[in-house]
């Protein structure tokens, strides 16, 4: 064994004082601590570089009600807040983007402060929340609203029962932020300042019907409380939903899903009623030997700051387990370096990377999608870089209601025309689910040409399914 490697940067911290037998043999040089970027979280009064927040103190910035009250839900006001920081061309471009975007807008001061306005075109947070006209691309020809068939699988409005033992409960339809890439754009975010107040009200009858359905299905054990977003549930509503579900003997696991920690971690720190209500449901569940956890949604390492760390520390101290689901997006997290940093940083703040979704087919965000192949490549490079339990599964939520499939489990994948075929035996035997790569990322113009011809499209799909069929084992 060669042993030429010595600690490079430290002044021999491991040098044995005497006696060669005590000397530690480093087979590799220790990593330069400056390279452990996942531990290097943005702190200080970073928001004060935004003119509108120059005078805002830390106490104010950490106040969740200040964050909510100053969240910007109007494109004009949003662009006003950054005027002077960005070029007029960018402002004009974003105006076009907003006029063509099918989603509502909501950006917290925290989020606004995390965007690098000196380079807005490349900023991973800007890309997720603020559309610009010049980057928009035509939708894929096979795209439809509600591509996941959530409504088709809904026995009660706002309750999707697709998988054998789990269901998705959508108690409300508002969010603390509106994401360009949202899969539920058919449902969430229809708010203006007035509509919002109405929507935030409890809808007891619909909720009661959902609870009753769950109680009548002994096979249902696992309930995802999503939305909209659990951040927008009042403390009393967290308690109401949590207690109603925990009271059902068949329900063993509950997840409250929220994007909140990624866009407004302040709430965890300063909305004491909300945090305490969640904690009480988790503790009650624990006594009943049921699991209640939080699922959240970080997509880029820049979303994790010292404020996030403080918020996640608080949840950790209270024994609240947090898992993360990311959406793979071009320019946001589609490189090995960024994805590894995201995964390591999540682990650092005790958030467990659970899934990375290959972007669903959603209207108006073709610029955000990547190919399945990108997902496969990233998975290969991420796995092995940290603990296996902190390594996410890369999944495709198969259009047509097949549910989530391991990205590697396709029966057939033609990288040239971007068609991949999946099966989902536990959900529906004998059915093929197809995912389509975005056309602008296909490797050849010839393939793009074929996608312009409806007859060719049907031929490509038929061929893909035939090939998949040959592949499927009994
Ligand atoms: C994602 C999802 C679930 C939860 O699935 P997991 O793989 O257990 O995270 C449940 N129901 C629906 C409809 C879903 O889309
Ligand atoms: S927070 Fe979730 S549900 Fe709300 S817009 Fe974003 S992705 Fe959609």
mmCIF file of C-alpha atoms in Angstrom, residues 155-356:
data_model
loop_
_atom_site.group_PDB
_atom_site.id
_atom_site.type_symbol
_atom_site.label_atom_id
_atom_site.label_comp_id
_atom_site.label_asym_id
_atom_site.label_seq_id
_atom_site.Cartn_x
_atom_site.Cartn_y
_atom_site.Cartn_z
ATOM 1 C CA UNK A 155 -64.408 8.773 -5.681
ATOM 2 C CA UNK A 156 -65.093 11.943 -3.663
ATOM 3 C CA UNK A 157 -64.050 15.408 -4.868
ATOM 4 C CA UNK A 158 -60.593 16.058 -3.470
ATOM 5 C CA UNK A 159 -59.801 12.433 -2.621
ATOM 6 C CA UNK A 160 -57.772 10.374 -5.092
ATOM 7 C CA UNK A 161 -57.744 6.632 -4.451
ATOM 8 C CA UNK A 162 -55.472 5.046 -7.036
ATOM 9 C CA UNK A 163 -53.140 2.744 -5.154
ATOM 10 C CA UNK A 164 -54.404 -0.207 -3.145
ATOM 11 C CA UNK A 165 -53.615 1.014 0.377
ATOM 12 C CA UNK A 166 -53.110 4.746 0.132
ATOM 13 C CA UNK A 167 -55.097 7.809 -0.832
ATOM 14 C CA UNK A 168 -54.416 11.446 -1.548
ATOM 15 C CA UNK A 169 -56.624 13.923 0.309
ATOM 16 C CA UNK A 170 -56.735 17.502 -0.977
ATOM 17 C CA UNK A 171 -58.362 19.549 1.788
ATOM 18 C CA UNK A 172 -57.821 22.912 0.122
ATOM 19 C CA UNK A 173 -56.592 24.408 -3.094
ATOM 20 C CA UNK A 174 -54.273 27.232 -2.126
ATOM 21 C CA UNK A 175 -50.527 27.281 -1.588
ATOM 22 C CA UNK A 176 -47.960 29.547 0.059
ATOM 23 C CA UNK A 177 -46.355 29.891 -3.389
ATOM 24 C CA UNK A 178 -47.417 28.982 -6.901
ATOM 25 C CA UNK A 179 -45.003 26.851 -8.844
ATOM 26 C CA UNK A 180 -44.856 27.064 -12.602
ATOM 27 C CA UNK A 181 -44.463 23.317 -12.848
ATOM 28 C CA UNK A 182 -47.418 22.342 -10.667
ATOM 29 C CA UNK A 183 -49.073 19.084 -11.672
ATOM 30 C CA UNK A 184 -52.294 20.216 -10.060
ATOM 31 C CA UNK A 185 -52.649 23.360 -12.073
ATOM 32 C CA UNK A 186 -56.151 22.134 -12.888
ATOM 33 C CA UNK A 187 -57.059 22.682 -9.266
ATOM 34 C CA UNK A 188 -54.782 24.985 -7.323
ATOM 35 C CA UNK A 189 -54.177 28.641 -7.470
ATOM 36 C CA UNK A 190 -57.324 30.150 -8.822
ATOM 37 C CA UNK A 191 -57.009 32.896 -6.260
ATOM 38 C CA UNK A 192 -57.159 36.592 -6.248
ATOM 39 C CA UNK A 193 -57.045 38.492 -2.996
ATOM 40 C CA UNK A 194 -60.819 38.128 -2.569
ATOM 41 C CA UNK A 195 -61.289 34.534 -3.648
ATOM 42 C CA UNK A 196 -58.535 33.374 -1.352
ATOM 43 C CA UNK A 197 -60.380 34.244 1.821
ATOM 44 C CA UNK A 198 -63.336 32.152 0.768
ATOM 45 C CA UNK A 199 -61.184 29.188 -0.174
ATOM 46 C CA UNK A 200 -59.301 29.171 3.083
ATOM 47 C CA UNK A 201 -62.484 28.502 4.954
ATOM 48 C CA UNK A 202 -63.019 24.949 6.086
ATOM 49 C CA UNK A 203 -65.261 22.915 3.845
ATOM 50 C CA UNK A 204 -66.648 20.566 6.457
ATOM 51 C CA UNK A 205 -69.047 18.628 4.236
ATOM 52 C CA UNK A 206 -66.484 17.738 1.613
ATOM 53 C CA UNK A 207 -63.948 16.793 4.272
ATOM 54 C CA UNK A 208 -66.528 14.669 6.123
ATOM 55 C CA UNK A 209 -67.323 12.808 2.920
ATOM 56 C CA UNK A 210 -63.626 12.114 2.382
ATOM 57 C CA UNK A 211 -63.206 10.838 5.956
ATOM 58 C CA UNK A 212 -66.303 8.679 5.560
ATOM 59 C CA UNK A 213 -64.992 7.173 2.329
ATOM 60 C CA UNK A 214 -61.656 6.383 4.013
ATOM 61 C CA UNK A 215 -63.485 4.767 6.953
ATOM 62 C CA UNK A 216 -65.449 2.566 4.562
ATOM 63 C CA UNK A 217 -62.304 1.238 2.886
ATOM 64 C CA UNK A 218 -60.516 -1.106 5.269
ATOM 65 C CA UNK A 219 -57.604 -1.445 2.834
ATOM 66 C CA UNK A 220 -56.708 2.266 3.132
ATOM 67 C CA UNK A 221 -53.848 2.662 5.606
ATOM 68 C CA UNK A 222 -51.871 5.598 4.316
ATOM 69 C CA UNK A 223 -53.274 9.098 3.765
ATOM 70 C CA UNK A 224 -51.415 11.912 2.065
ATOM 71 C CA UNK A 225 -52.825 15.279 3.131
ATOM 72 C CA UNK A 226 -51.766 17.545 0.308
ATOM 73 C CA UNK A 227 -53.467 20.271 -1.596
ATOM 74 C CA UNK A 228 -52.980 22.932 -2.211
ATOM 75 C CA UNK A 229 -50.688 22.877 0.714
ATOM 76 C CA UNK A 230 -50.875 21.994 4.407
ATOM 77 C CA UNK A 231 -49.072 25.276 5.191
ATOM 78 C CA UNK A 232 -52.304 27.054 4.322
ATOM 79 C CA UNK A 233 -54.352 25.017 6.776
ATOM 80 C CA UNK A 234 -55.035 26.838 9.996
ATOM 81 C CA UNK A 235 -53.770 25.258 13.213
ATOM 82 C CA UNK A 236 -57.315 24.217 14.101
ATOM 83 C CA UNK A 237 -57.681 22.543 10.706
ATOM 84 C CA UNK A 238 -54.433 20.587 11.156
ATOM 85 C CA UNK A 239 -55.860 19.344 14.442
ATOM 86 C CA UNK A 240 -59.256 18.580 12.929
ATOM 87 C CA UNK A 241 -57.871 16.613 9.986
ATOM 88 C CA UNK A 242 -55.180 14.908 12.050
ATOM 89 C CA UNK A 243 -57.576 13.789 14.749
ATOM 90 C CA UNK A 244 -60.271 12.664 12.319
ATOM 91 C CA UNK A 245 -57.785 10.480 10.446
ATOM 92 C CA UNK A 246 -56.025 9.141 13.538
ATOM 93 C CA UNK A 247 -59.417 8.090 14.915
ATOM 94 C CA UNK A 248 -59.937 5.709 11.979
ATOM 95 C CA UNK A 249 -58.591 2.291 12.984
ATOM 96 C CA UNK A 250 -57.526 1.420 9.420
ATOM 97 C CA UNK A 251 -55.386 4.557 9.024
ATOM 98 C CA UNK A 252 -51.811 3.779 10.072
ATOM 99 C CA UNK A 253 -49.808 6.501 8.343
ATOM 100 C CA UNK A 254 -50.453 10.174 7.638
ATOM 101 C CA UNK A 255 -48.275 12.589 5.712
ATOM 102 C CA UNK A 256 -48.868 16.313 5.710
ATOM 103 C CA UNK A 257 -47.442 17.629 2.454
ATOM 104 C CA UNK A 258 -46.200 21.183 2.173
ATOM 105 C CA UNK A 259 -43.925 23.206 -0.014
ATOM 106 C CA UNK A 260 -43.732 25.670 2.888
ATOM 107 C CA UNK A 261 -40.305 24.920 4.365
ATOM 108 C CA UNK A 262 -38.747 25.581 0.940
ATOM 109 C CA UNK A 263 -40.394 28.957 0.420
ATOM 110 C CA UNK A 264 -41.167 30.257 3.913
ATOM 111 C CA UNK A 265 -39.379 28.364 6.701
ATOM 112 C CA UNK A 266 -40.247 31.303 8.977
ATOM 113 C CA UNK A 267 -43.665 29.789 9.608
ATOM 114 C CA UNK A 268 -42.183 26.759 11.341
ATOM 115 C CA UNK A 269 -40.213 29.104 13.586
ATOM 116 C CA UNK A 270 -42.800 31.758 14.389
ATOM 117 C CA UNK A 271 -46.304 30.397 13.752
ATOM 118 C CA UNK A 272 -46.384 28.702 17.112
ATOM 119 C CA UNK A 273 -50.019 27.645 16.887
ATOM 120 C CA UNK A 274 -49.415 25.859 13.568
ATOM 121 C CA UNK A 275 -46.181 24.159 14.667
ATOM 122 C CA UNK A 276 -47.742 23.103 17.958
ATOM 123 C CA UNK A 277 -50.844 21.721 16.246
ATOM 124 C CA UNK A 278 -48.693 19.608 13.941
ATOM 125 C CA UNK A 279 -46.551 18.473 16.859
ATOM 126 C CA UNK A 280 -49.638 17.461 18.832
ATOM 127 C CA UNK A 281 -50.949 15.343 15.931
ATOM 128 C CA UNK A 282 -47.520 13.698 15.544
ATOM 129 C CA UNK A 283 -47.395 12.960 19.276
ATOM 130 C CA UNK A 284 -50.914 11.634 19.371
ATOM 131 C CA UNK A 285 -50.076 9.400 16.424
ATOM 132 C CA UNK A 286 -46.968 8.159 18.176
ATOM 133 C CA UNK A 287 -49.018 7.105 21.216
ATOM 134 C CA UNK A 288 -51.382 5.246 18.879
ATOM 135 C CA UNK A 289 -48.359 3.659 17.147
ATOM 136 C CA UNK A 290 -49.189 5.483 13.953
ATOM 137 C CA UNK A 291 -46.774 7.439 11.838
ATOM 138 C CA UNK A 292 -47.415 11.124 11.140
ATOM 139 C CA UNK A 293 -44.708 12.855 9.105
ATOM 140 C CA UNK A 294 -44.141 15.955 7.023
ATOM 141 C CA UNK A 295 -43.408 15.763 3.309
ATOM 142 C CA UNK A 296 -41.820 18.762 1.731
ATOM 143 C CA UNK A 297 -40.523 19.923 -1.593
ATOM 144 C CA UNK A 298 -37.043 21.425 -1.996
ATOM 145 C CA UNK A 299 -35.732 21.488 -5.560
ATOM 146 C CA UNK A 300 -32.478 23.393 -5.424
ATOM 147 C CA UNK A 301 -29.741 23.753 -2.780
ATOM 148 C CA UNK A 302 -30.186 27.572 -2.776
ATOM 149 C CA UNK A 303 -33.576 27.010 -1.124
ATOM 150 C CA UNK A 304 -31.846 25.733 2.012
ATOM 151 C CA UNK A 305 -30.516 28.559 4.197
ATOM 152 C CA UNK A 306 -29.592 29.095 7.825
ATOM 153 C CA UNK A 307 -33.266 29.949 8.399
ATOM 154 C CA UNK A 308 -34.287 26.592 6.906
ATOM 155 C CA UNK A 309 -31.786 24.866 9.133
ATOM 156 C CA UNK A 310 -33.233 26.534 12.233
ATOM 157 C CA UNK A 311 -36.744 25.504 11.164
ATOM 158 C CA UNK A 312 -35.738 21.913 10.442
ATOM 159 C CA UNK A 313 -33.832 21.762 13.730
ATOM 160 C CA UNK A 314 -37.011 22.723 15.529
ATOM 161 C CA UNK A 315 -38.959 19.925 13.830
ATOM 162 C CA UNK A 316 -36.134 17.473 14.507
ATOM 163 C CA UNK A 317 -36.068 18.373 18.186
ATOM 164 C CA UNK A 318 -39.785 17.654 18.290
ATOM 165 C CA UNK A 319 -39.276 14.281 16.672
ATOM 166 C CA UNK A 320 -41.062 15.254 13.454
ATOM 167 C CA UNK A 321 -39.684 13.262 10.545
ATOM 168 C CA UNK A 322 -39.418 15.166 7.271
ATOM 169 C CA UNK A 323 -39.118 13.683 3.791
ATOM 170 C CA UNK A 324 -38.488 15.543 0.558
ATOM 171 C CA UNK A 325 -39.889 15.185 -2.948
ATOM 172 C CA UNK A 326 -38.159 17.118 -5.721
ATOM 173 C CA UNK A 327 -39.164 17.748 -9.271
ATOM 174 C CA UNK A 328 -36.393 17.411 -11.815
ATOM 175 C CA UNK A 329 -36.226 20.622 -13.844
ATOM 176 C CA UNK A 330 -33.977 21.951 -16.526
ATOM 177 C CA UNK A 331 -31.781 24.715 -15.175
ATOM 178 C CA UNK A 332 -32.898 24.008 -11.609
ATOM 179 C CA UNK A 333 -31.423 20.659 -10.637
ATOM 180 C CA UNK A 334 -30.508 18.786 -13.811
ATOM 181 C CA UNK A 335 -26.751 18.634 -13.299
ATOM 182 C CA UNK A 336 -24.840 16.102 -11.226
ATOM 183 C CA UNK A 337 -23.196 18.823 -9.169
ATOM 184 C CA UNK A 338 -26.478 20.529 -8.222
ATOM 185 C CA UNK A 339 -28.375 17.329 -7.538
ATOM 186 C CA UNK A 340 -25.593 15.970 -5.318
ATOM 187 C CA UNK A 341 -25.417 19.251 -3.432
ATOM 188 C CA UNK A 342 -29.192 19.266 -2.951
ATOM 189 C CA UNK A 343 -29.219 15.704 -1.622
ATOM 190 C CA UNK A 344 -26.284 16.295 0.722
ATOM 191 C CA UNK A 345 -27.714 19.576 1.985
ATOM 192 C CA UNK A 346 -31.103 17.995 2.656
ATOM 193 C CA UNK A 347 -29.375 15.289 4.670
ATOM 194 C CA UNK A 348 -27.439 17.963 6.534
ATOM 195 C CA UNK A 349 -30.668 19.578 7.774
ATOM 196 C CA UNK A 350 -32.265 16.199 8.614
ATOM 197 C CA UNK A 351 -34.631 16.116 5.662
ATOM 198 C CA UNK A 352 -34.725 12.722 3.977
ATOM 199 C CA UNK A 353 -34.642 12.768 0.173
ATOM 200 C CA UNK A 354 -37.493 10.487 -0.858
ATOM 201 C CA UNK A 355 -38.310 11.041 -4.510
ATOM 202 C CA UNK A 356 -37.057 12.953 -7.497
#
